[in-house]
Rosetta silent file (secondary structure, phi, psi, omega in degrees, C-alpha in Angstrom):
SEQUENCE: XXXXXXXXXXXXXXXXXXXXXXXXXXXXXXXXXXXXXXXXXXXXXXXXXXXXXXXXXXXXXXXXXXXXXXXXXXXXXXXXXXXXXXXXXXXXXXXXXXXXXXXXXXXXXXXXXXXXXXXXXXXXXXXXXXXXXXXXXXXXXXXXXXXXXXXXXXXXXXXX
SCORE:     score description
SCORE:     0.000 S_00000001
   1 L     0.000  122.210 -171.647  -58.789    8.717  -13.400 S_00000001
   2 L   -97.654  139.979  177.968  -56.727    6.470  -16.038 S_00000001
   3 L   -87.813   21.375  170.472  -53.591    4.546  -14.199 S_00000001
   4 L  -105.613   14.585  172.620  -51.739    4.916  -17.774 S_00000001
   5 L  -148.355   51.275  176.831  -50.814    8.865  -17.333 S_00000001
   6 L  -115.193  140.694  175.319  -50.048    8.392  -13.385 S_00000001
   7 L   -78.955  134.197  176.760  -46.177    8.245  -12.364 S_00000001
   8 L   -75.172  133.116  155.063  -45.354    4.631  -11.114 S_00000001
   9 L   -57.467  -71.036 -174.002  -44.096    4.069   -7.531 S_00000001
  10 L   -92.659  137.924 -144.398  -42.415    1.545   -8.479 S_00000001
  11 L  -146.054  175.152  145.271  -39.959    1.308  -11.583 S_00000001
  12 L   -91.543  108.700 -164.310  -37.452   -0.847  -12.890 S_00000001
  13 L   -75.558  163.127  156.267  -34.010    0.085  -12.168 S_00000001
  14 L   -89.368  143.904  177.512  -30.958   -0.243  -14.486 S_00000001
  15 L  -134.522  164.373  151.477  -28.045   -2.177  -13.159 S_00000001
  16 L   -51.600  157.797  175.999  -24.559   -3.364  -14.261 S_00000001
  17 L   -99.659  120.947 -167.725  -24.238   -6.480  -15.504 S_00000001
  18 E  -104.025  121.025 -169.616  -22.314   -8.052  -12.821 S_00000001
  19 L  -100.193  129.235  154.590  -19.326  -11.394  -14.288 S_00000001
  20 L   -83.848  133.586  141.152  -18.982  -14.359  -11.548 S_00000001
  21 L  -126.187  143.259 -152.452  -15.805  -15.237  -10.516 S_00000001
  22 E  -109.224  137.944 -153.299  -14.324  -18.383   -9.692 S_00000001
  23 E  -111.134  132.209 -175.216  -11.343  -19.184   -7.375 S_00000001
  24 L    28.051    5.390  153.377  -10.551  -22.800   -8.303 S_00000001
  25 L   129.761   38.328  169.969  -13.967  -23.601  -10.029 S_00000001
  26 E  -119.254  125.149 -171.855  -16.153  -22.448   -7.134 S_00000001
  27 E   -62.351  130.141  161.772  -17.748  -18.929   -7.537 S_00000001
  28 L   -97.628    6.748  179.802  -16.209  -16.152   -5.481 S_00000001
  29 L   169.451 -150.235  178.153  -17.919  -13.105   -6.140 S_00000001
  30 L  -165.078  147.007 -173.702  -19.057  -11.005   -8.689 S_00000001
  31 L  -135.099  166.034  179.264  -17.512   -8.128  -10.449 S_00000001
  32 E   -71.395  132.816  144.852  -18.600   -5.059  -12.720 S_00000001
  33 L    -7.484  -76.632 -176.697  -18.177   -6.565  -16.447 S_00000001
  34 L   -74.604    7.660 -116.247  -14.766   -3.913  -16.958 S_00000001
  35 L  -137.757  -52.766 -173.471  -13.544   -4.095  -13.470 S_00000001
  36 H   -23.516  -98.893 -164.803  -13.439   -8.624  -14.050 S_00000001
  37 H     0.544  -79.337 -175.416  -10.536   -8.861  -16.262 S_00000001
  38 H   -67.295   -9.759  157.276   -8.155   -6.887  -14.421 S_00000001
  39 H   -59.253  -70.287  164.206   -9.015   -8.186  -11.517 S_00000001
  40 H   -49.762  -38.690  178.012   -8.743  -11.775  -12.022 S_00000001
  41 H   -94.291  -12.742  156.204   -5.383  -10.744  -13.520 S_00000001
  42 H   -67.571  -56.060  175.446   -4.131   -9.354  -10.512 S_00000001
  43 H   -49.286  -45.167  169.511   -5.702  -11.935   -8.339 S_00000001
  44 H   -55.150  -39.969 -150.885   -3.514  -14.499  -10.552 S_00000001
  45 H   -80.142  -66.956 -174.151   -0.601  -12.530  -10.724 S_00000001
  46 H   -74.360   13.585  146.286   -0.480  -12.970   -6.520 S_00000001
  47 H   -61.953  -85.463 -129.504   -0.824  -16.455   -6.776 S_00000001
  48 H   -70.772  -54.753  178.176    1.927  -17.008   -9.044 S_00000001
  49 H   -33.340  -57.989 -163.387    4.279  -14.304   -6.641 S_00000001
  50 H  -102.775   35.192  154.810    3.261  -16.212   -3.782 S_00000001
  51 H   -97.261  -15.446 -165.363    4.189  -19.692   -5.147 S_00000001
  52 H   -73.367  -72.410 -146.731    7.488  -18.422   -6.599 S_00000001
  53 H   -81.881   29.829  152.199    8.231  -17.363   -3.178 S_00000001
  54 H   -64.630  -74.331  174.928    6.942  -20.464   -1.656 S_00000001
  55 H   -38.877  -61.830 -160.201    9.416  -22.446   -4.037 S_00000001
  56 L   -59.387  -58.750  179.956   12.364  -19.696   -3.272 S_00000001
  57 H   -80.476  -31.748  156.660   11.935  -20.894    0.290 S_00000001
  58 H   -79.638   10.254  154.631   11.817  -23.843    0.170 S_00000001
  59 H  -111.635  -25.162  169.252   14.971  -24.388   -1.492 S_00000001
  60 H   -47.474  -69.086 -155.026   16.536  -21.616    0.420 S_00000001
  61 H   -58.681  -58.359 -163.458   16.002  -24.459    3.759 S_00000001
  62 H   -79.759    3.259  147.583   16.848  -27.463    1.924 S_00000001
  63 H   -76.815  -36.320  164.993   20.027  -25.929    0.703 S_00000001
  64 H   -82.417   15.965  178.346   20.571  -25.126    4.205 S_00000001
  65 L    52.923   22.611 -174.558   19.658  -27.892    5.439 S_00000001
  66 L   -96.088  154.838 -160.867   17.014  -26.731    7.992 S_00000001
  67 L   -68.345  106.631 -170.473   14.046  -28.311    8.681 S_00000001
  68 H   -10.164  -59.470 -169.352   11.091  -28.278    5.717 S_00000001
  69 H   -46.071  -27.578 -175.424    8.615  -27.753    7.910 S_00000001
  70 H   -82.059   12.924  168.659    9.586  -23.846    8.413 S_00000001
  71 H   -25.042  -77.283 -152.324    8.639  -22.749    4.830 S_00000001
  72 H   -55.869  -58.142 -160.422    5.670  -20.809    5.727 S_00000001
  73 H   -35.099  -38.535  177.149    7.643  -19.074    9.246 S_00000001
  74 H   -63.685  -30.478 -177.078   10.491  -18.336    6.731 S_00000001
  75 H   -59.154  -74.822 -177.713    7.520  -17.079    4.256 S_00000001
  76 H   -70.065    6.498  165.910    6.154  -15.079    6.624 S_00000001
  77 H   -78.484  -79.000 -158.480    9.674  -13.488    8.122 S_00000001
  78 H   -65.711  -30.574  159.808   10.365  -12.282    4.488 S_00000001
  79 H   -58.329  -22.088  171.820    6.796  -11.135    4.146 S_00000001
  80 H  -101.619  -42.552  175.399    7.097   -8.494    7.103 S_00000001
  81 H   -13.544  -52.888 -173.096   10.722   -7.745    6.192 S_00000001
  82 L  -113.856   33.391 -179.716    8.667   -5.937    2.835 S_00000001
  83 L  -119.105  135.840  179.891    5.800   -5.038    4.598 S_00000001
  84 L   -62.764  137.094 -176.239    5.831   -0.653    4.942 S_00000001
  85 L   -83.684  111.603  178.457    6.274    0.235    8.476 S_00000001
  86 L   -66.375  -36.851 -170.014    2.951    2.280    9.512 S_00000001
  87 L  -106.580  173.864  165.550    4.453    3.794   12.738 S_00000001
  88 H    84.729  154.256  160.704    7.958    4.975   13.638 S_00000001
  89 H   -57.330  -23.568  177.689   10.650    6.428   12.129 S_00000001
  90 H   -87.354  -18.277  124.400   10.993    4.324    9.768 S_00000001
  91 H   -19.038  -77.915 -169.826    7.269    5.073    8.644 S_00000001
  92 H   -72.973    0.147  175.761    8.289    8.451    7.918 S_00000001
  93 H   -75.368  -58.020 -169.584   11.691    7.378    5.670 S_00000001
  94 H   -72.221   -2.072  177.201    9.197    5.794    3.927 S_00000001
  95 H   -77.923  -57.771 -167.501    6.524    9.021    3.369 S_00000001
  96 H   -70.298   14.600  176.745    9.989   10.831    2.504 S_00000001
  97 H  -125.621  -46.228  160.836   11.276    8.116   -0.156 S_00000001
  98 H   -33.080  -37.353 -148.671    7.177    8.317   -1.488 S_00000001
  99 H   -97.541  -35.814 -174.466    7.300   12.037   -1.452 S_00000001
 100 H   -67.392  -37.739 -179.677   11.116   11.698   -3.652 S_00000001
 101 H   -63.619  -33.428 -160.197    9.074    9.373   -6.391 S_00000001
 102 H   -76.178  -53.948 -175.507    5.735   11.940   -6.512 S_00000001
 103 L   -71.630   13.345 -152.160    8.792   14.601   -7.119 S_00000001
 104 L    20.378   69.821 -169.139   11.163   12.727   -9.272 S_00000001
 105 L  -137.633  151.399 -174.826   14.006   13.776   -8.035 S_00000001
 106 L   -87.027  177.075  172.309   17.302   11.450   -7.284 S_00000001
 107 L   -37.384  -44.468 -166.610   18.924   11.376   -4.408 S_00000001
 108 L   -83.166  -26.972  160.855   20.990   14.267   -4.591 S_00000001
 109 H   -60.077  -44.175  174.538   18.232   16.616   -5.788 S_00000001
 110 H   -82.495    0.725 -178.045   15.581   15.596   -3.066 S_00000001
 111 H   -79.936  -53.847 -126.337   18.572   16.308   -0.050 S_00000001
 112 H   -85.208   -8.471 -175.497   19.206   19.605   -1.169 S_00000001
 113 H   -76.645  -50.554  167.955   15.272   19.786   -1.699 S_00000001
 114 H   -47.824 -100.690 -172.411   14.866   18.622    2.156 S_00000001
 115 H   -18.432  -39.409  160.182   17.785   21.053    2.880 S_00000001
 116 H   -90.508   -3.145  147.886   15.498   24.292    1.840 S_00000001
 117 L  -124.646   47.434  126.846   13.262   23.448    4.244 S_00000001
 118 L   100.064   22.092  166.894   15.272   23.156    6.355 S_00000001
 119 L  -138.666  113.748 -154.023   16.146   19.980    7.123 S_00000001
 120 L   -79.566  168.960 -177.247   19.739   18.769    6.421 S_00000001
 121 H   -26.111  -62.069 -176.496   21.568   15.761    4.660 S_00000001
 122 H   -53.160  -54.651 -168.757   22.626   14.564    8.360 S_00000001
 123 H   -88.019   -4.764  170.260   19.156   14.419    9.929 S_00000001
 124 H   -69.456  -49.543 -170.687   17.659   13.198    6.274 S_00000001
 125 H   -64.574  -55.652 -161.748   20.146   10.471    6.793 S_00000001
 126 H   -73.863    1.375  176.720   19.705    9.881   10.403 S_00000001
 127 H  -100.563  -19.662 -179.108   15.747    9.402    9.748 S_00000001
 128 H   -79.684  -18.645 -172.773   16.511    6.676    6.506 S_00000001
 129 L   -70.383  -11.117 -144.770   19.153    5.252    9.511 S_00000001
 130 L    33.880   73.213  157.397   15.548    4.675   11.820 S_00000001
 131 L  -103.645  170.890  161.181   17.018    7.194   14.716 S_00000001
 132 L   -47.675  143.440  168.236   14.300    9.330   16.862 S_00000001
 133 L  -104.738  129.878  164.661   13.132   12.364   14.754 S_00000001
 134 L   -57.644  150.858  155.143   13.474   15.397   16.866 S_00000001
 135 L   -42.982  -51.774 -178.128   10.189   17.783   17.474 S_00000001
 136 L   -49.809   -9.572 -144.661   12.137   20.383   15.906 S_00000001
 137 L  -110.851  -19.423 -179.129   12.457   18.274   12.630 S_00000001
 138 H   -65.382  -48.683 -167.986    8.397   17.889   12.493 S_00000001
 139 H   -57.224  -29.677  172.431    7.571   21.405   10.958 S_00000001
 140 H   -93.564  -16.797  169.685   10.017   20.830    7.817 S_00000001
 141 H   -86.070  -18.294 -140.175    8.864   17.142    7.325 S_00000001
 142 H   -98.256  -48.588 -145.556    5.023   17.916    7.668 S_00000001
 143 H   -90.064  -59.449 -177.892    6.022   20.863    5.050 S_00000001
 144 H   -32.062  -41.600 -168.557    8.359   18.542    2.491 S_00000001
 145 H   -88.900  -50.114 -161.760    5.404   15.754    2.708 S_00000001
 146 L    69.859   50.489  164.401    2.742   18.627    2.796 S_00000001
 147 L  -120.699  124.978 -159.997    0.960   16.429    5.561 S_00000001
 148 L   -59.687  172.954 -171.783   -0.400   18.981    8.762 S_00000001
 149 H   -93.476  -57.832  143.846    1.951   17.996   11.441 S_00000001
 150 H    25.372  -77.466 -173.830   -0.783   16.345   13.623 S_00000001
 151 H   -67.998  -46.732  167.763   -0.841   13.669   11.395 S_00000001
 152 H  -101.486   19.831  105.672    2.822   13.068   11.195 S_00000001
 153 H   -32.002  -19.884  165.156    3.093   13.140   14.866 S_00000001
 154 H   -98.245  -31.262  171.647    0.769   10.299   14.852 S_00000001
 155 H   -58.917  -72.903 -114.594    2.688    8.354   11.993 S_00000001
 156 H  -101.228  -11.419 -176.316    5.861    9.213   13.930 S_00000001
 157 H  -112.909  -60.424 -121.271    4.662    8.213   18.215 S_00000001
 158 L    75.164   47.011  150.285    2.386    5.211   16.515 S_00000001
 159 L  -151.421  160.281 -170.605   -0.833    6.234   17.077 S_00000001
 160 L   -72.037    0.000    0.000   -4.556    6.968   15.719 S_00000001
C-alpha cells in the first residue's frame, strides 16, 4: 500500500493574513489585512472626538469658573445626554425618528404616514414629548416600525 495515493488526515489550512495593531506603540490585536485600515481609522477618529470634547469641557468649566477637576463628570453628563435611550418612551421616539430616516420622509410626510395607521399628530407628538404610550397606541407603532408588538412592549416597560 503506497502512502503517496492515500488522503492525508492532516492538511494545511489556508488562512488570512492577519495586520497587528498598535495602540500607542504596543500591539493590540490583529485584524484581517482589508478590515485594518478602516479600522484604525475609526479607532483614531474616536480619539480625536473624544479629546475635542475633553478640550470643549474643559474650557466650558474654566470659563465658568468651576472647579477643573469635574472635566471627566461633565464628560460623562454630556456623554449620556447623547447616549439612545434603550427603554421607555423615549426609546420608542427614537425607533420612530429611525423608522422616518429608513423612509425618507420629513416631518410632515412621516405624521400623516403615522396618521394612516392610525396613530395621530397629537399622540406622535406626545411620544417625541416622552409621555406614557397607551396599549392602544402599540398595534399602530409595532405596524409603522414593522417590529411584532412583543418586542415593542419590551422596548416600551424596559425589559428583556
Amino acid at each position: 500500500m503506497s502512502l503517496r495515493h492515500e488522503s492525508a488526515d492532516w492538511q494545511v489550512g489556508r488562512h488570512e493574513a492577519y495586520m497587528p495593531v498598535y495602540y500607542q506603540g504596543a500591539i493590540a490585536g490583529f485584524f484581517k489585512r482589508e478590515f485594518s485600515e478602516s479600522i484604525t481609522k475609526h479607532l483614531n477618529e474616536d480619539e480625536l472626538l473624544k479629546k475635542a470634547l475633553t478640550t470643549a469641557c474643559t474650557d466650558l468649566i474654566r470659563q465658568s469658573g468651576g472647579d477643573i477637576h469635574q472635566v471627566k463628570t461633565l464628560i460623562n453628563e454630556y456623554l449620556k445626554m447623547c447616549d439612545r435611550p434603550k427603554y421607555g418612551t423615549l426609546a420608542v421616539a427614537a425607533l420612530l425618528q429611525e423608522r422616518q430616516q429608513e423612509l425618507d420622509l420629513g416631518d410632515r410626510e412621516f405624521t400623516k404616514f403615522c396618521d394612516t395607521f392610525k396613530l395621530s399628530p397629537v399622540e406622535l407628538n406626545n411620544i417625541y414629548a416622552g409621555e406614557h404610550i397607551d396599549d392602544s397606541l402599540i398595534a399602530p407603532i409595532s405596524r409603522i416600525l414593522g417590529l411584532p408588538k412583543d418586542e415593542l412592549l419590551q422596548v416600551r416597560d424596559g425589559y428583556e
